[in-house]
CSV table of C-alpha atoms and ligand atoms in Angstrom, one decimal:
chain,number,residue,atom,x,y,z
A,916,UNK,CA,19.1,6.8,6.0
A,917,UNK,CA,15.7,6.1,4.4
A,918,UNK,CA,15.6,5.7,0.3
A,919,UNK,CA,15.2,9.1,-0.9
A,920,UNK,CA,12.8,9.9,-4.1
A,921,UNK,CA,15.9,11.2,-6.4
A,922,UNK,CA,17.4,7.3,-5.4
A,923,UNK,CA,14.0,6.1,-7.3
A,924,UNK,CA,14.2,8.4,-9.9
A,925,UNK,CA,18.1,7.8,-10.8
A,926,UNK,CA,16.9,3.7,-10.4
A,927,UNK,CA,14.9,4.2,-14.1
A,928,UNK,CA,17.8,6.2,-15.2
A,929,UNK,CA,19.8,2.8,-14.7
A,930,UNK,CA,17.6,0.7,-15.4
A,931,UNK,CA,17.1,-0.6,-11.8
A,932,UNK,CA,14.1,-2.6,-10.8
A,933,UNK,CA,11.9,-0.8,-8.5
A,934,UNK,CA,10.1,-3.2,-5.9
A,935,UNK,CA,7.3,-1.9,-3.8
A,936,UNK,CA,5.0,-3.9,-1.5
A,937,UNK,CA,1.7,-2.5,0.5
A,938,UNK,CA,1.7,-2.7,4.1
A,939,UNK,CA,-0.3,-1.8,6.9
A,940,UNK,CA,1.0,-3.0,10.4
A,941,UNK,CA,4.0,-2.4,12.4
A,942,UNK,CA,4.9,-5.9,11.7
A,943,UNK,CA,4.7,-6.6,8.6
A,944,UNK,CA,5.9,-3.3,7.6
A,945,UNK,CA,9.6,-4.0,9.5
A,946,UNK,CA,9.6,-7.7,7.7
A,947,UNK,CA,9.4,-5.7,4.2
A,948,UNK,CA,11.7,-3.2,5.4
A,949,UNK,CA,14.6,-5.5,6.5
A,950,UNK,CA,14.0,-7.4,3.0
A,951,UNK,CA,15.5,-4.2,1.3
A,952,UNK,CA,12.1,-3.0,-0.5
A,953,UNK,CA,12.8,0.5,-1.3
A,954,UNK,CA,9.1,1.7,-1.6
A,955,UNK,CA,6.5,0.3,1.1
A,956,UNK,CA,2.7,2.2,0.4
A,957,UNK,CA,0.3,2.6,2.6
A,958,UNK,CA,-2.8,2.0,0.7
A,959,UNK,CA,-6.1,2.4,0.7
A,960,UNK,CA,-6.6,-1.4,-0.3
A,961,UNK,CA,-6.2,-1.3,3.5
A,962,UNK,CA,-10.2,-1.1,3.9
A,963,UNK,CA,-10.5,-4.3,1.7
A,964,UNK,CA,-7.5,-6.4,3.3
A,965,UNK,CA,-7.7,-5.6,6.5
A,966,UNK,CA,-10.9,-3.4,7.3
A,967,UNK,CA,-12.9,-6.2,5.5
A,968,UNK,CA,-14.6,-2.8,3.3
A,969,UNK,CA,-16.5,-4.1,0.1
A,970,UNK,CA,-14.0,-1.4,-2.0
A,971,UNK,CA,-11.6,1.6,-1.2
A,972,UNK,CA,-14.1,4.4,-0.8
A,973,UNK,CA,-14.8,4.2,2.9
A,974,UNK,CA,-11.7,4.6,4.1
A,975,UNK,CA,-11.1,7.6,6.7
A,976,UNK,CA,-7.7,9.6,6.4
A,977,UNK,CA,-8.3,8.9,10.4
A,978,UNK,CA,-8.1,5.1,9.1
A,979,UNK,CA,-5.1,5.1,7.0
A,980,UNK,CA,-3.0,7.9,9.6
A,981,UNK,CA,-3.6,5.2,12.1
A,982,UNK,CA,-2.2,2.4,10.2
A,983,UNK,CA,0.6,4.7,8.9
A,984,UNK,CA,2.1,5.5,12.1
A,985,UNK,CA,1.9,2.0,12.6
A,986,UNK,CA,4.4,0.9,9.2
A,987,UNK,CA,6.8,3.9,9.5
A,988,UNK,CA,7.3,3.0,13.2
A,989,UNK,CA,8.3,-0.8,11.9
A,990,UNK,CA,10.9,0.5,9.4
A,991,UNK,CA,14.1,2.7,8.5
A,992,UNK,CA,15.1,2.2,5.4
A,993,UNK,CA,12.2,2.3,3.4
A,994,UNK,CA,11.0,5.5,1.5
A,995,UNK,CA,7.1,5.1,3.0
A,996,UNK,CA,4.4,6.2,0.7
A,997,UNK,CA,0.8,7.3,2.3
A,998,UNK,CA,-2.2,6.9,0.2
A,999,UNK,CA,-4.5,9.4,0.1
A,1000,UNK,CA,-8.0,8.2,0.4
A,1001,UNK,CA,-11.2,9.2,-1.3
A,1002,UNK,CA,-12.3,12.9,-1.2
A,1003,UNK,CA,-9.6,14.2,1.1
A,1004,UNK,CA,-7.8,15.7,-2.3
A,1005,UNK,CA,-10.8,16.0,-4.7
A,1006,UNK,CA,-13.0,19.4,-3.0
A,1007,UNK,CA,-9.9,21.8,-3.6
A,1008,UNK,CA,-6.5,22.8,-3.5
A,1009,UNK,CA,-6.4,23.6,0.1
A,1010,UNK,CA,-7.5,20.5,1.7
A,1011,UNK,CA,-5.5,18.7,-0.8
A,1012,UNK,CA,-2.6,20.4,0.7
A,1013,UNK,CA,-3.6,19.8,4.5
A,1014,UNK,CA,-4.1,16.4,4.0
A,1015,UNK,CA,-1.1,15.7,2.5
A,1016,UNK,CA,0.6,17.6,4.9
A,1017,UNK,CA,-1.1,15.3,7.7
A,1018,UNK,CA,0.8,12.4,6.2
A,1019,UNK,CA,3.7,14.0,6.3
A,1020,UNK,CA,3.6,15.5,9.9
A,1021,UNK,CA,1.0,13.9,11.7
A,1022,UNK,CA,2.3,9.9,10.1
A,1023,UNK,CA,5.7,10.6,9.2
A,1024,UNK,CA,5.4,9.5,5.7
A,1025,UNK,CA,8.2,10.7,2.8
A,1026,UNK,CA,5.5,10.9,0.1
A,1027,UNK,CA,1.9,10.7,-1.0
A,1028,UNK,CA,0.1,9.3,-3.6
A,1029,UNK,CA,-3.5,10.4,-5.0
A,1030,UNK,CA,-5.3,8.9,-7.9
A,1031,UNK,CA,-5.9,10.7,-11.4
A,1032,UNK,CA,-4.0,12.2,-14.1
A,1033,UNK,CA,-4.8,15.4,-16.0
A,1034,UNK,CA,-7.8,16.4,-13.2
A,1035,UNK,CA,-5.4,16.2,-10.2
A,1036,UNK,CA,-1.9,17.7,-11.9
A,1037,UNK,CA,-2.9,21.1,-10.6
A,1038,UNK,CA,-3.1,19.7,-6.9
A,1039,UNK,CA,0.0,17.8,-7.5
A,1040,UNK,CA,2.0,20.9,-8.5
A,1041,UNK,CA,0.5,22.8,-5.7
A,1042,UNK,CA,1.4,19.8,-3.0
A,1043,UNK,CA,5.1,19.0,-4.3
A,1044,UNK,CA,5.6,23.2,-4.4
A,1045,UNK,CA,5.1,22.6,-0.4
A,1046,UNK,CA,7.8,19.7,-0.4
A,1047,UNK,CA,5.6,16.6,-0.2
A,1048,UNK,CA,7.0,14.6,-2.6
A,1049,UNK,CA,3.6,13.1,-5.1
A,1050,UNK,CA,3.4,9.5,-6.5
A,1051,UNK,CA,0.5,9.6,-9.0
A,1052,UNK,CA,-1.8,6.9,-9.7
A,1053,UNK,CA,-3.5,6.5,-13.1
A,1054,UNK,CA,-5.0,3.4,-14.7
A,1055,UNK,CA,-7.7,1.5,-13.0
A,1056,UNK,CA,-8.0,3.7,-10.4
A,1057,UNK,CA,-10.2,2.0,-7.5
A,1058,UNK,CA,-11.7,5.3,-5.8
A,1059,UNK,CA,-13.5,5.4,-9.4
A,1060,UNK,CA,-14.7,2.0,-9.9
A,1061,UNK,CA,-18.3,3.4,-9.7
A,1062,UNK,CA,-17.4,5.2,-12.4
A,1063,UNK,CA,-15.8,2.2,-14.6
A,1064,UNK,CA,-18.4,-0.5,-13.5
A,1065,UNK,CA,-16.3,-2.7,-11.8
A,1066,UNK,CA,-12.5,-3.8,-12.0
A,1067,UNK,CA,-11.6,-3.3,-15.9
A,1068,UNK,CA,-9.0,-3.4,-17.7
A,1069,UNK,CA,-8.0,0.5,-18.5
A,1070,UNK,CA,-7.0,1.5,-21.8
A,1071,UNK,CA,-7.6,-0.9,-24.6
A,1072,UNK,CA,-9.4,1.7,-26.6
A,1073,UNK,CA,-7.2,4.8,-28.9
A,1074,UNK,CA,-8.8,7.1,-26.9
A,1075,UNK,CA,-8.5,5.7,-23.3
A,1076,UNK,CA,-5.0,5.2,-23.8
A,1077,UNK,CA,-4.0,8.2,-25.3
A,1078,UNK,CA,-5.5,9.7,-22.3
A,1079,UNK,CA,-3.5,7.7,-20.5
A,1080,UNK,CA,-0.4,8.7,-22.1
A,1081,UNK,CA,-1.6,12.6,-21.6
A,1082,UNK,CA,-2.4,11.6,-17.9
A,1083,UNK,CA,1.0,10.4,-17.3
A,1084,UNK,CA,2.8,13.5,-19.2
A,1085,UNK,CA,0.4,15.8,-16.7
A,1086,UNK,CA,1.7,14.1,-13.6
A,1087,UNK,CA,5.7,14.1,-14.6
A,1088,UNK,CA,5.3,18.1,-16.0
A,1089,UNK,CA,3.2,18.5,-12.5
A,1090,UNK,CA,6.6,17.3,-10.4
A,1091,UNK,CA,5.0,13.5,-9.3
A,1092,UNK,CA,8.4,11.4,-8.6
A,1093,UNK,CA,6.5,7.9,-9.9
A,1094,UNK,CA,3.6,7.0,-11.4
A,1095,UNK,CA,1.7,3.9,-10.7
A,1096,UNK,CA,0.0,2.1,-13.6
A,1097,UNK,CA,-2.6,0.0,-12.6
A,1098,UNK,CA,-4.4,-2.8,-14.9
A,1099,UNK,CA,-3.6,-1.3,-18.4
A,1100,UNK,CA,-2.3,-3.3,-21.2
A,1101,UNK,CA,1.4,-4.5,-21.2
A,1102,UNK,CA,2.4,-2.3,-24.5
A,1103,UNK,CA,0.9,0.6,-23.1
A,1104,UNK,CA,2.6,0.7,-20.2
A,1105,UNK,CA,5.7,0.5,-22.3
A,1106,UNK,CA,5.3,3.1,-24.1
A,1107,UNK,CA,4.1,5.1,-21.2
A,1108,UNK,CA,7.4,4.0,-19.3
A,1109,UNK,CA,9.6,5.4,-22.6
A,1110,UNK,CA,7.9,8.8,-22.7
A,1111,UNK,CA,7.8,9.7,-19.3
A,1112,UNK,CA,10.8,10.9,-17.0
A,1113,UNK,CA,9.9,9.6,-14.0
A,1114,UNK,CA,9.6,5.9,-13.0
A,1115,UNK,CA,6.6,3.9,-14.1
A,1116,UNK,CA,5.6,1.4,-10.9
A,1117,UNK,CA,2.9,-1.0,-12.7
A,1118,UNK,CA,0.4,-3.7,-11.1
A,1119,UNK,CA,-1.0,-5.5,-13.8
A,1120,UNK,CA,1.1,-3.4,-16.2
A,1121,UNK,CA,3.5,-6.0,-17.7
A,1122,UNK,CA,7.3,-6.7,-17.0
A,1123,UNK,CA,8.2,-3.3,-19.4
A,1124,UNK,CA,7.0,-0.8,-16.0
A,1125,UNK,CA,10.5,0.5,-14.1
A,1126,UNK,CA,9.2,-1.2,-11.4
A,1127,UNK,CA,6.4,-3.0,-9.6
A,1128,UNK,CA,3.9,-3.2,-6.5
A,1129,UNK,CA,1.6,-5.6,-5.1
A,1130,UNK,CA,-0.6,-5.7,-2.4
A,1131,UNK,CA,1.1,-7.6,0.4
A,1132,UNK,CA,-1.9,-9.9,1.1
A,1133,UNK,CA,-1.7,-10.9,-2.4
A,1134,UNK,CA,1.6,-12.2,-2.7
A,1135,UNK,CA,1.6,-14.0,0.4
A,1136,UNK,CA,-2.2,-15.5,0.3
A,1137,UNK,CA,-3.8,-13.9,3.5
A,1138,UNK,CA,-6.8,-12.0,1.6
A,1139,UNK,CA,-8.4,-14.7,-0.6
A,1140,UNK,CA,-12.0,-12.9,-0.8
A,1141,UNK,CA,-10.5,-11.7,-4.3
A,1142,UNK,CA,-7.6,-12.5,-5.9
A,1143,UNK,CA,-6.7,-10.3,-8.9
A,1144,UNK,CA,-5.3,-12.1,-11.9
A,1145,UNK,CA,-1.7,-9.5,-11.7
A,1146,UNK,CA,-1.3,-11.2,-8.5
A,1147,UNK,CA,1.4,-14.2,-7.9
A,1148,UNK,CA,1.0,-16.1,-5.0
A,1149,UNK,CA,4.4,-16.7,-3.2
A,1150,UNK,CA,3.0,-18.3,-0.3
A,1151,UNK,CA,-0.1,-20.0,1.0
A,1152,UNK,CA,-0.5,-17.9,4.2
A,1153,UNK,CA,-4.3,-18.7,5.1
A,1154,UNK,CA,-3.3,-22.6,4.9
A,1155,UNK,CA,-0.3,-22.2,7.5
A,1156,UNK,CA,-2.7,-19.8,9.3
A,1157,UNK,CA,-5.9,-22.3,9.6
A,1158,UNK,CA,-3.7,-25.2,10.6
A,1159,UNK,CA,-1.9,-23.2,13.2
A,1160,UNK,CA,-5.5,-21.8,14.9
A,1161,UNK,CA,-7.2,-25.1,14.2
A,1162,UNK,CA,-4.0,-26.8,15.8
A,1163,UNK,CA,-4.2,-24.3,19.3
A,1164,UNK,CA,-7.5,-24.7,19.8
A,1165,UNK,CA,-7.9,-28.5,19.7
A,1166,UNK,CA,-4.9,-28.5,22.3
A,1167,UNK,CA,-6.9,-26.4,24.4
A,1168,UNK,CA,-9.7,-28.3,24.0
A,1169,UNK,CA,-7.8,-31.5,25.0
A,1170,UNK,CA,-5.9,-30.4,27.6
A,1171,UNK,CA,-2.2,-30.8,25.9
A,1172,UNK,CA,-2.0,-26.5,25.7
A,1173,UNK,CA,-0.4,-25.1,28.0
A,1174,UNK,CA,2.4,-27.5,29.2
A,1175,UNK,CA,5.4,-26.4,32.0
A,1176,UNK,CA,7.2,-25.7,29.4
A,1177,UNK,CA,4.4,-22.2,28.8
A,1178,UNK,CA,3.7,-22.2,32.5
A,1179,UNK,CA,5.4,-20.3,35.7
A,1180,UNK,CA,6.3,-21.7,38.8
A,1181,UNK,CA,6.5,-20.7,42.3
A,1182,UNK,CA,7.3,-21.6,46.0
A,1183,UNK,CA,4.2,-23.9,46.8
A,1184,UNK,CA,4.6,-23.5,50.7
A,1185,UNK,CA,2.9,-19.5,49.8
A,1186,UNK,CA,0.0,-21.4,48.6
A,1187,UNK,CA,-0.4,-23.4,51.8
A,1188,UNK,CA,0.1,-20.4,53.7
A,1189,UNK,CA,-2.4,-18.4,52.1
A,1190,UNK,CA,-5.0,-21.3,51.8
A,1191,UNK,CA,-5.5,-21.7,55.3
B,844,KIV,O1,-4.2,0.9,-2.3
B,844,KIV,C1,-3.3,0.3,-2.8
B,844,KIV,O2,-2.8,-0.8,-2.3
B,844,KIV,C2,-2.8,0.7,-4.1
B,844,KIV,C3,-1.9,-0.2,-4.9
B,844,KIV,C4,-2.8,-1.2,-5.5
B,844,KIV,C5,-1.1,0.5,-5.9
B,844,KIV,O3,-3.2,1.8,-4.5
């Protein structure tokens, strides 16, 4: 049985740590499943970490259903998230609602997520009436980092965050089961987290959020082109990775790869018959 939203919501109601890690491969994906992390998204950062995209914004919903299939085919437990990627939610209500529905159907995600607060509630409503269940996304939201001038910190200012606060209320009245907070100052999360119903999931939100995600690729050091300051580094994975390749290919080079011990063998007189 897969985690189930109301398990997430009654998890802030207990005061249960909420882990959630990105993933985008079949992989990877079972790895974080078997590890007992209740949340896995599929997100967007997918055209940064693995496309090699300069930002978010060119990802195809073709991109991210292909990917998806991918991480709910690695996993069984996990409730899986599908990111919703720019303009697919932001022309109306109706492709809103098909989109999210091709998560759902066509990728077999539990859940979507979309970015905005107060400007997307109605869509929210209108997609969780249809019983897709919405994670909202408010903060520094990266489909509008044309529109902040680059990756800033969201809500220093009174009336940033008490739009943040009013974003957050919109998407809880709307019927969102989580909110992520991304890059907003530690005490405003907290407070967010105490006036809202539903569970707060910050990056770069402080320890006070009900729970937390992180791009995979951060935490294990496999995307180093930029690492955000919110991200810990639990392993070195480029280092293993570049001694591993480096390793291979001077053995090829040198003749020590492959060995019998990677080869096949086979009844020799064939080869005399057939070499005559
Ligand atoms: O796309 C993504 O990985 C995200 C997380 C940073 C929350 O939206």
């Amino acid at each position: 049985m897969r985690v189930s939203i109301n398990k997430i919501k009654e998890m802030k109601q207990k005061g249960e740590k909420i882990s959630m890690l990105t993933a985008y491969d079949y992989v990877t994906a079972k790895i974080v499943d078997e590890a007992g992390v209740p949340l896995i998204l599929v997100g967007d950062s997918l055209g940064m970490v693995v496309l090699g995209y300069e930002s978010t914004i060119p990802v195809t919903i073709e991109e991210m259903l292909h990917h998806t299939r991918a991480v709910v085919r690695g996993t069984s437990k996990a409730l899986v998230v599908g990111d919703m990627p720019f303009m697919t939610y932001h022309v109306s209500v109706e492709d809103a609602l098909r989109n999210a529905a091709r998560f759902i159907q066509e990728a077999g995600t539990q859940a979507v997520k979309l970015e905005g607060g107060v400007t997307v509630a109605e869509k929210v409503r209108r997609i969780v009436d249809c019983g897709i269940p919405v994670m909202g996304h408010i903060g520094l939201t990266p489909q509008s980092i044309n529109q902040f001038g680059g990756h800033k910190i969201q809500g220093k200012t009174p009336e940033v965050a008490a739009r943040l606060l009013e974003d957050a209320r919109a998407l809880d009245d709307a019927g969102a089961f989580a909110i992520v907070l991304e890059t907003v100052p530690a005490p405003l999360a907290a407070l967010i987290t105490r006036k809202i119903s539903i569970p707060t999931i910050g990056i770069g939100a402080g320890i006070n959020c009900d729970g937390q995600v992180q791009v995979i690729n951060d935490i294990l050091g496999s995307y180093t082109d930029f690492v955000p300051k919110h991200a810990k580094q639990y392993a070195k994975l480029v280092d293993i990775m570049s001694s591993a390749i480096s390793e291979y290919h001077d053995e090829v080079k040198s003749g020590k790869f492959p060995t019998d011990a990677q080869s096949f063998s086979m009844d020799e007189s064939i080869l005399v018959e057939i070499d005559k």
